[in-house]
Amino acid sequence: MSGPLLRVETLTAGYQEISVLEELSFDLPAGLITAVIGPNGAGKSTLLRTIYGLTRVYGGRLLYDEEDITRLPPVGRLARGIVLVAQGRNNFPAMTVTENLLMATYTRRDPEVRADLDAVLDRFPLLKKHRRQMAGNLSGGEQQILEMAMGLLLRPRLLLVDEPSLGLAPLMMDYIFEAIRQIGRAGTTVLMVEQNAAKALAISDRALVLDLGRRRLEGPAAEIAADPQVRRLYLGDVS
């Protein structure tokens, strides 16, 4: 594949009759981690939901691996390797960690499910340690790791991660970001929305800055992090 994994072309999308994204365009390269930052209400989570097919598209289109998926339902996108790890707790709290992981594989019919389950538990020793524990009894950070592991069991080509560090203690936040970094380095394309801009930019290859549903900046994460306006608005630089 010579082009980007995902191409967003003049996309206008939102909810009911209200548009949140306004003629947004950008390319998402394959095999990289891209951070989406911006103020509250910028449309960051709406962007992920739109890529996954959960909003109303009023204009523009989404090209995934050169296929137009603008009108494709979420189940079709999932079948093509687009996986969303949504904001907040999205697991089965009255089921064990292992049972949650098995539930994540409900769309798979291949014989490699058990091997992938073992590999995920090896990748996240924290989950292996608590594999017989009810998911609802895990800490917020442990549940976030569980939900990312559930997403990985769907063998994503594009992993959409929404606010992974929300409400977490600093130590668990570091664990989460390191896990995302490793996922990206293993070859999965990651598009991550994150309020902690400094942490997100530090582990990302590229970055996209949204404001009022529009693209304000796009480029290598290191360049975006060095931009004076980004430093002032999102990184707490008061110099």
PDB file of C-alpha atoms in Angstrom:
ATOM      1  CA  MET A   1       0.000   0.000   0.000  1.00  0.00           C
ATOM      2  CA  SER A   2       1.586   3.305  -1.119  1.00  0.00           C
ATOM      3  CA  GLY A   3      -0.913   5.795   0.338  1.00  0.00           C
ATOM      4  CA  PRO A   4      -1.987   6.450   3.922  1.00  0.00           C
ATOM      5  CA  LEU A   5      -3.929   3.840   5.862  1.00  0.00           C
ATOM      6  CA  LEU A   6      -6.705   6.379   6.430  1.00  0.00           C
ATOM      7  CA  ARG A   7      -7.503   9.512   4.469  1.00  0.00           C
ATOM      8  CA  VAL A   8     -10.010  11.991   5.878  1.00  0.00           C
ATOM      9  CA  GLU A   9     -11.332  14.308   3.154  1.00  0.00           C
ATOM     10  CA  THR A  10     -13.265  17.517   3.973  1.00  0.00           C
ATOM     11  CA  LEU A  11     -15.195  15.650   6.651  1.00  0.00           C
ATOM     12  CA  THR A  12     -18.185  17.313   8.281  1.00  0.00           C
ATOM     13  CA  ALA A  13     -19.849  15.159  10.953  1.00  0.00           C
ATOM     14  CA  GLY A  14     -21.669  15.271  14.277  1.00  0.00           C
ATOM     15  CA  TYR A  15     -24.840  14.277  16.085  1.00  0.00           C
ATOM     16  CA  GLN A  16     -28.500  14.762  15.196  1.00  0.00           C
ATOM     17  CA  GLU A  17     -28.510  18.070  13.306  1.00  0.00           C
ATOM     18  CA  ILE A  18     -25.388  19.495  14.953  1.00  0.00           C
ATOM     19  CA  SER A  19     -22.059  19.277  13.145  1.00  0.00           C
ATOM     20  CA  VAL A  20     -18.943  19.051  15.308  1.00  0.00           C
ATOM     21  CA  LEU A  21     -16.254  18.373  12.717  1.00  0.00           C
ATOM     22  CA  GLU A  22     -16.064  20.987   9.967  1.00  0.00           C
ATOM     23  CA  GLU A  23     -14.446  20.145   6.622  1.00  0.00           C
ATOM     24  CA  LEU A  24     -11.643  18.280   8.345  1.00  0.00           C
ATOM     25  CA  SER A  25      -8.889  16.777   6.171  1.00  0.00           C
ATOM     26  CA  PHE A  26      -5.761  14.840   7.082  1.00  0.00           C
ATOM     27  CA  ASP A  27      -3.874  11.646   6.245  1.00  0.00           C
ATOM     28  CA  LEU A  28      -3.091   8.923   8.788  1.00  0.00           C
ATOM     29  CA  PRO A  29       0.137   7.073   7.914  1.00  0.00           C
ATOM     30  CA  ALA A  30       0.286   3.339   8.550  1.00  0.00           C
ATOM     31  CA  GLY A  31       2.368   1.936  11.383  1.00  0.00           C
ATOM     32  CA  LEU A  32       2.654   5.162  13.393  1.00  0.00           C
ATOM     33  CA  ILE A  33       1.167   6.596  16.581  1.00  0.00           C
ATOM     34  CA  THR A  34      -0.727   9.836  15.982  1.00  0.00           C
ATOM     35  CA  ALA A  35      -1.886  11.977  18.906  1.00  0.00           C
ATOM     36  CA  VAL A  36      -4.957  14.184  18.635  1.00  0.00           C
ATOM     37  CA  ILE A  37      -4.837  17.144  21.023  1.00  0.00           C
ATOM     38  CA  GLY A  38      -6.858  20.306  21.489  1.00  0.00           C
ATOM     39  CA  PRO A  39      -9.199  22.081  23.902  1.00  0.00           C
ATOM     40  CA  ASN A  40     -12.377  20.609  25.326  1.00  0.00           C
ATOM     41  CA  GLY A  41     -15.122  20.626  22.715  1.00  0.00           C
ATOM     42  CA  ALA A  42     -12.662  20.579  19.813  1.00  0.00           C
ATOM     43  CA  GLY A  43     -14.204  17.422  18.341  1.00  0.00           C
ATOM     44  CA  LYS A  44     -11.452  14.986  19.285  1.00  0.00           C
ATOM     45  CA  SER A  45     -13.664  12.157  20.567  1.00  0.00           C
ATOM     46  CA  THR A  46     -16.165  12.858  17.793  1.00  0.00           C
ATOM     47  CA  LEU A  47     -13.369  12.241  15.289  1.00  0.00           C
ATOM     48  CA  LEU A  48     -12.707   8.757  16.684  1.00  0.00           C
ATOM     49  CA  ARG A  49     -16.418   7.972  16.827  1.00  0.00           C
ATOM     50  CA  THR A  50     -16.829   9.118  13.232  1.00  0.00           C
ATOM     51  CA  ILE A  51     -13.970   6.936  12.032  1.00  0.00           C
ATOM     52  CA  TYR A  52     -15.676   4.025  13.792  1.00  0.00           C
ATOM     53  CA  GLY A  53     -19.072   4.883  12.279  1.00  0.00           C
ATOM     54  CA  LEU A  54     -20.952   6.158  15.332  1.00  0.00           C
ATOM     55  CA  THR A  55     -21.866   9.672  14.159  1.00  0.00           C
ATOM     56  CA  ARG A  56     -23.739  11.287  11.308  1.00  0.00           C
ATOM     57  CA  VAL A  57     -21.627  12.353   8.330  1.00  0.00           C
ATOM     58  CA  TYR A  58     -22.931  15.432   6.511  1.00  0.00           C
ATOM     59  CA  GLY A  59     -20.144  15.827   4.000  1.00  0.00           C
ATOM     60  CA  GLY A  60     -16.750  14.571   2.908  1.00  0.00           C
ATOM     61  CA  ARG A  61     -15.534  11.008   3.057  1.00  0.00           C
ATOM     62  CA  LEU A  62     -13.290   8.491   4.795  1.00  0.00           C
ATOM     63  CA  LEU A  63     -10.938   6.356   2.717  1.00  0.00           C
ATOM     64  CA  TYR A  64      -9.490   3.359   4.546  1.00  0.00           C
ATOM     65  CA  ASP A  65      -6.845   1.457   2.639  1.00  0.00           C
ATOM     66  CA  GLU A  66      -8.211   3.278  -0.452  1.00  0.00           C
ATOM     67  CA  GLU A  67     -11.762   1.968   0.208  1.00  0.00           C
ATOM     68  CA  ASP A  68     -14.565   4.464   0.823  1.00  0.00           C
ATOM     69  CA  ILE A  69     -15.996   3.496   4.241  1.00  0.00           C
ATOM     70  CA  THR A  70     -17.985   6.692   4.839  1.00  0.00           C
ATOM     71  CA  ARG A  71     -21.328   4.851   4.954  1.00  0.00           C
ATOM     72  CA  LEU A  72     -20.037   1.520   6.238  1.00  0.00           C
ATOM     73  CA  PRO A  73     -21.586   0.481   9.599  1.00  0.00           C
ATOM     74  CA  PRO A  74     -19.328  -0.142  12.618  1.00  0.00           C
ATOM     75  CA  VAL A  75     -19.464  -3.924  12.231  1.00  0.00           C
ATOM     76  CA  GLY A  76     -18.044  -3.578   8.718  1.00  0.00           C
ATOM     77  CA  ARG A  77     -15.260  -1.341   9.969  1.00  0.00           C
ATOM     78  CA  LEU A  78     -14.477  -3.772  12.754  1.00  0.00           C
ATOM     79  CA  ALA A  79     -14.209  -6.560  10.185  1.00  0.00           C
ATOM     80  CA  ARG A  80     -11.640  -4.453   8.335  1.00  0.00           C
ATOM     81  CA  GLY A  81      -9.479  -4.028  11.408  1.00  0.00           C
ATOM     82  CA  ILE A  82     -10.700  -0.714  12.858  1.00  0.00           C
ATOM     83  CA  VAL A  83     -11.067  -1.060  16.640  1.00  0.00           C
ATOM     84  CA  LEU A  84     -12.237   1.587  19.123  1.00  0.00           C
ATOM     85  CA  VAL A  85     -11.177   1.620  22.781  1.00  0.00           C
ATOM     86  CA  ALA A  86     -13.757   4.107  23.991  1.00  0.00           C
ATOM     87  CA  GLN A  87     -13.501   6.625  26.803  1.00  0.00           C
ATOM     88  CA  GLY A  88     -14.618   5.409  30.241  1.00  0.00           C
ATOM     89  CA  ARG A  89     -15.104   1.879  31.487  1.00  0.00           C
ATOM     90  CA  ASN A  90     -16.355  -0.438  28.751  1.00  0.00           C
ATOM     91  CA  ASN A  91     -16.010  -3.972  30.049  1.00  0.00           C
ATOM     92  CA  PHE A  92     -18.159  -6.607  31.733  1.00  0.00           C
ATOM     93  CA  PRO A  93     -17.628  -5.844  35.451  1.00  0.00           C
ATOM     94  CA  ALA A  94     -19.290  -9.031  36.752  1.00  0.00           C
ATOM     95  CA  MET A  95     -17.071 -11.247  34.586  1.00  0.00           C
ATOM     96  CA  THR A  96     -13.436 -12.193  35.180  1.00  0.00           C
ATOM     97  CA  VAL A  97     -10.529 -10.713  33.279  1.00  0.00           C
ATOM     98  CA  THR A  98     -10.189 -13.918  31.251  1.00  0.00           C
ATOM     99  CA  GLU A  99     -13.910 -13.985  30.474  1.00  0.00           C
ATOM    100  CA  ASN A 100     -13.740 -10.363  29.280  1.00  0.00           C
ATOM    101  CA  LEU A 101     -10.850 -11.204  26.992  1.00  0.00           C
ATOM    102  CA  LEU A 102     -12.731 -14.172  25.574  1.00  0.00           C
ATOM    103  CA  MET A 103     -15.804 -11.994  25.017  1.00  0.00           C
ATOM    104  CA  ALA A 104     -13.637  -9.659  22.958  1.00  0.00           C
ATOM    105  CA  THR A 105     -13.015 -12.464  20.471  1.00  0.00           C
ATOM    106  CA  TYR A 106     -16.722 -13.101  19.747  1.00  0.00           C
ATOM    107  CA  THR A 107     -16.347 -12.106  16.079  1.00  0.00           C
ATOM    108  CA  ARG A 108     -13.367 -14.394  15.504  1.00  0.00           C
ATOM    109  CA  ARG A 109     -13.698 -17.930  14.197  1.00  0.00           C
ATOM    110  CA  ASP A 110     -10.038 -18.756  13.604  1.00  0.00           C
ATOM    111  CA  PRO A 111      -8.057 -21.377  15.537  1.00  0.00           C
ATOM    112  CA  GLU A 112      -5.499 -18.859  16.863  1.00  0.00           C
ATOM    113  CA  VAL A 113      -7.733 -17.254  19.494  1.00  0.00           C
ATOM    114  CA  ARG A 114      -6.216 -19.192  22.402  1.00  0.00           C
ATOM    115  CA  ALA A 115      -2.664 -18.376  21.286  1.00  0.00           C
ATOM    116  CA  ASP A 116      -3.542 -14.695  20.991  1.00  0.00           C
ATOM    117  CA  LEU A 117      -5.152 -14.749  24.440  1.00  0.00           C
ATOM    118  CA  ASP A 118      -2.000 -16.243  25.944  1.00  0.00           C
ATOM    119  CA  ALA A 119       0.125 -13.661  24.107  1.00  0.00           C
ATOM    120  CA  VAL A 120      -1.964 -10.770  25.451  1.00  0.00           C
ATOM    121  CA  LEU A 121      -1.656 -12.089  28.999  1.00  0.00           C
ATOM    122  CA  ASP A 122       2.101 -12.384  28.519  1.00  0.00           C
ATOM    123  CA  ARG A 123       2.257  -8.833  27.158  1.00  0.00           C
ATOM    124  CA  PHE A 124       0.350  -7.493  30.179  1.00  0.00           C
ATOM    125  CA  PRO A 125       1.550  -9.356  33.297  1.00  0.00           C
ATOM    126  CA  LEU A 126      -0.779  -7.185  35.362  1.00  0.00           C
ATOM    127  CA  LEU A 127      -3.763  -8.832  33.660  1.00  0.00           C
ATOM    128  CA  LYS A 128      -2.243 -12.285  33.949  1.00  0.00           C
ATOM    129  CA  LYS A 129      -1.884 -11.762  37.680  1.00  0.00           C
ATOM    130  CA  HIS A 130      -5.561 -10.808  38.001  1.00  0.00           C
ATOM    131  CA  ARG A 131      -6.967 -13.090  35.285  1.00  0.00           C
ATOM    132  CA  ARG A 132      -9.450 -14.749  37.678  1.00  0.00           C
ATOM    133  CA  GLN A 133     -10.544 -11.481  39.288  1.00  0.00           C
ATOM    134  CA  MET A 134     -13.791  -9.715  38.413  1.00  0.00           C
ATOM    135  CA  ALA A 135     -13.138  -6.819  36.055  1.00  0.00           C
ATOM    136  CA  GLY A 136     -15.251  -4.510  38.202  1.00  0.00           C
ATOM    137  CA  ASN A 137     -12.833  -5.020  41.101  1.00  0.00           C
ATOM    138  CA  LEU A 138      -9.823  -3.781  39.142  1.00  0.00           C
ATOM    139  CA  SER A 139      -8.508  -0.250  39.496  1.00  0.00           C
ATOM    140  CA  GLY A 140      -9.335   2.289  36.798  1.00  0.00           C
ATOM    141  CA  GLY A 141      -5.909   1.885  35.217  1.00  0.00           C
ATOM    142  CA  GLU A 142      -6.127  -1.898  35.284  1.00  0.00           C
ATOM    143  CA  GLN A 143      -9.522  -1.728  33.592  1.00  0.00           C
ATOM    144  CA  GLN A 144      -8.065   0.569  30.925  1.00  0.00           C
ATOM    145  CA  ILE A 145      -5.316  -1.976  30.252  1.00  0.00           C
ATOM    146  CA  LEU A 146      -7.958  -4.718  30.079  1.00  0.00           C
ATOM    147  CA  GLU A 147      -9.939  -2.778  27.498  1.00  0.00           C
ATOM    148  CA  MET A 148      -6.872  -2.173  25.350  1.00  0.00           C
ATOM    149  CA  ALA A 149      -6.063  -5.880  25.571  1.00  0.00           C
ATOM    150  CA  MET A 150      -9.618  -6.665  24.492  1.00  0.00           C
ATOM    151  CA  GLY A 151      -9.103  -4.405  21.489  1.00  0.00           C
ATOM    152  CA  LEU A 152      -5.821  -6.080  20.590  1.00  0.00           C
ATOM    153  CA  LEU A 153      -7.512  -9.480  20.533  1.00  0.00           C
ATOM    154  CA  LEU A 154      -9.470  -8.219  17.526  1.00  0.00           C
ATOM    155  CA  ARG A 155      -6.152  -7.909  15.652  1.00  0.00           C
ATOM    156  CA  PRO A 156      -6.598  -4.239  14.740  1.00  0.00           C
ATOM    157  CA  ARG A 157      -4.825  -2.555  11.871  1.00  0.00           C
ATOM    158  CA  LEU A 158      -6.067   0.776  13.222  1.00  0.00           C
ATOM    159  CA  LEU A 159      -6.538   1.166  16.987  1.00  0.00           C
ATOM    160  CA  LEU A 160      -8.557   4.209  18.084  1.00  0.00           C
ATOM    161  CA  VAL A 161      -7.899   5.082  21.739  1.00  0.00           C
ATOM    162  CA  ASP A 162     -10.003   7.747  23.468  1.00  0.00           C
ATOM    163  CA  GLU A 163      -8.601   9.471  26.591  1.00  0.00           C
ATOM    164  CA  PRO A 164      -6.647   6.465  27.935  1.00  0.00           C
ATOM    165  CA  SER A 165      -5.225   8.315  30.965  1.00  0.00           C
ATOM    166  CA  LEU A 166      -8.475   9.931  32.112  1.00  0.00           C
ATOM    167  CA  GLY A 167      -8.699   9.881  35.928  1.00  0.00           C
ATOM    168  CA  LEU A 168      -5.617   7.718  36.461  1.00  0.00           C
ATOM    169  CA  ALA A 169      -2.880   8.063  39.057  1.00  0.00           C
ATOM    170  CA  PRO A 170       0.541   9.124  37.653  1.00  0.00           C
ATOM    171  CA  LEU A 171       2.143   5.675  38.005  1.00  0.00           C
ATOM    172  CA  MET A 172      -0.676   3.918  36.166  1.00  0.00           C
ATOM    173  CA  MET A 173      -0.729   6.719  33.605  1.00  0.00           C
ATOM    174  CA  ASP A 174       2.914   5.964  32.778  1.00  0.00           C
ATOM    175  CA  TYR A 175       2.050   2.256  32.457  1.00  0.00           C
ATOM    176  CA  ILE A 176      -0.778   3.065  30.025  1.00  0.00           C
ATOM    177  CA  PHE A 177       1.351   5.296  27.819  1.00  0.00           C
ATOM    178  CA  GLU A 178       4.164   2.755  27.729  1.00  0.00           C
ATOM    179  CA  ALA A 179       1.658   0.077  26.694  1.00  0.00           C
ATOM    180  CA  ILE A 180       0.427   2.293  23.836  1.00  0.00           C
ATOM    181  CA  ARG A 181       4.001   3.003  22.784  1.00  0.00           C
ATOM    182  CA  GLN A 182       4.728  -0.728  22.627  1.00  0.00           C
ATOM    183  CA  ILE A 183       1.547  -1.399  20.655  1.00  0.00           C
ATOM    184  CA  GLY A 184       2.603   1.186  18.098  1.00  0.00           C
ATOM    185  CA  ARG A 185       6.161  -0.079  17.899  1.00  0.00           C
ATOM    186  CA  ALA A 186       4.807  -3.572  17.213  1.00  0.00           C
ATOM    187  CA  GLY A 187       3.267  -2.233  13.996  1.00  0.00           C
ATOM    188  CA  THR A 188      -0.323  -1.312  14.869  1.00  0.00           C
ATOM    189  CA  THR A 189      -1.446   2.098  13.635  1.00  0.00           C
ATOM    190  CA  VAL A 190      -2.715   4.087  16.622  1.00  0.00           C
ATOM    191  CA  LEU A 191      -4.851   7.232  16.640  1.00  0.00           C
ATOM    192  CA  MET A 192      -5.061   8.481  20.221  1.00  0.00           C
ATOM    193  CA  VAL A 193      -7.115  11.298  21.724  1.00  0.00           C
ATOM    194  CA  GLU A 194      -5.547  12.517  24.955  1.00  0.00           C
ATOM    195  CA  GLN A 195      -5.907  15.567  27.226  1.00  0.00           C
ATOM    196  CA  ASN A 196      -2.408  15.086  28.643  1.00  0.00           C
ATOM    197  CA  ALA A 197      -0.779  16.593  25.587  1.00  0.00           C
ATOM    198  CA  ALA A 198       2.787  16.377  26.878  1.00  0.00           C
ATOM    199  CA  LYS A 199       2.568  12.625  27.552  1.00  0.00           C
ATOM    200  CA  ALA A 200       0.761  11.967  24.285  1.00  0.00           C
ATOM    201  CA  LEU A 201       3.253  13.899  22.167  1.00  0.00           C
ATOM    202  CA  ALA A 202       6.191  12.222  23.911  1.00  0.00           C
ATOM    203  CA  ILE A 203       5.196   8.738  22.698  1.00  0.00           C
ATOM    204  CA  SER A 204       3.735   9.724  19.317  1.00  0.00           C
ATOM    205  CA  ASP A 205       5.246   9.931  15.855  1.00  0.00           C
ATOM    206  CA  ARG A 206       2.768  12.485  14.543  1.00  0.00           C
ATOM    207  CA  ALA A 207       0.211  14.871  15.978  1.00  0.00           C
ATOM    208  CA  LEU A 208      -2.998  16.587  14.942  1.00  0.00           C
ATOM    209  CA  VAL A 209      -4.264  19.710  16.724  1.00  0.00           C
ATOM    210  CA  LEU A 210      -8.028  20.279  16.542  1.00  0.00           C
ATOM    211  CA  ASP A 211      -9.964  23.381  17.517  1.00  0.00           C
ATOM    212  CA  LEU A 212     -13.678  23.900  16.953  1.00  0.00           C
ATOM    213  CA  GLY A 213     -13.786  20.822  14.750  1.00  0.00           C
ATOM    214  CA  ARG A 214     -11.106  22.050  12.386  1.00  0.00           C
ATOM    215  CA  ARG A 215      -7.474  21.140  11.846  1.00  0.00           C
ATOM    216  CA  ARG A 216      -5.179  23.805  13.248  1.00  0.00           C
ATOM    217  CA  LEU A 217      -1.835  22.013  13.027  1.00  0.00           C
ATOM    218  CA  GLU A 218      -0.561  18.664  11.768  1.00  0.00           C
ATOM    219  CA  GLY A 219       2.915  17.187  11.532  1.00  0.00           C
ATOM    220  CA  PRO A 220       5.671  15.297  13.340  1.00  0.00           C
ATOM    221  CA  ALA A 221       4.952  15.138  17.070  1.00  0.00           C
ATOM    222  CA  ALA A 222       8.321  16.668  17.977  1.00  0.00           C
ATOM    223  CA  GLU A 223       7.629  19.679  15.762  1.00  0.00           C
ATOM    224  CA  ILE A 224       4.137  20.141  17.147  1.00  0.00           C
ATOM    225  CA  ALA A 225       5.503  19.901  20.707  1.00  0.00           C
ATOM    226  CA  ALA A 226       8.041  22.626  19.916  1.00  0.00           C
ATOM    227  CA  ASP A 227       5.475  25.018  18.438  1.00  0.00           C
ATOM    228  CA  PRO A 228       5.256  28.086  20.719  1.00  0.00           C
ATOM    229  CA  GLN A 229       1.463  28.290  20.551  1.00  0.00           C
ATOM    230  CA  VAL A 230       1.065  24.594  21.355  1.00  0.00           C
ATOM    231  CA  ARG A 231       3.502  24.934  24.245  1.00  0.00           C
ATOM    232  CA  ARG A 232       1.578  27.887  25.630  1.00  0.00           C
ATOM    233  CA  LEU A 233      -1.932  26.498  25.173  1.00  0.00           C
ATOM    234  CA  TYR A 234      -1.489  22.779  25.848  1.00  0.00           C
ATOM    235  CA  LEU A 235       1.871  22.150  27.509  1.00  0.00           C
ATOM    236  CA  GLY A 236       1.764  24.727  30.280  1.00  0.00           C
ATOM    237  CA  ASP A 237       4.694  26.800  29.008  1.00  0.00           C
ATOM    238  CA  VAL A 238       4.319  30.248  30.582  1.00  0.00           C
ATOM    239  CA  SER A 239       7.676  31.624  29.423  1.00  0.00           C
TER     240      SER A 239
END
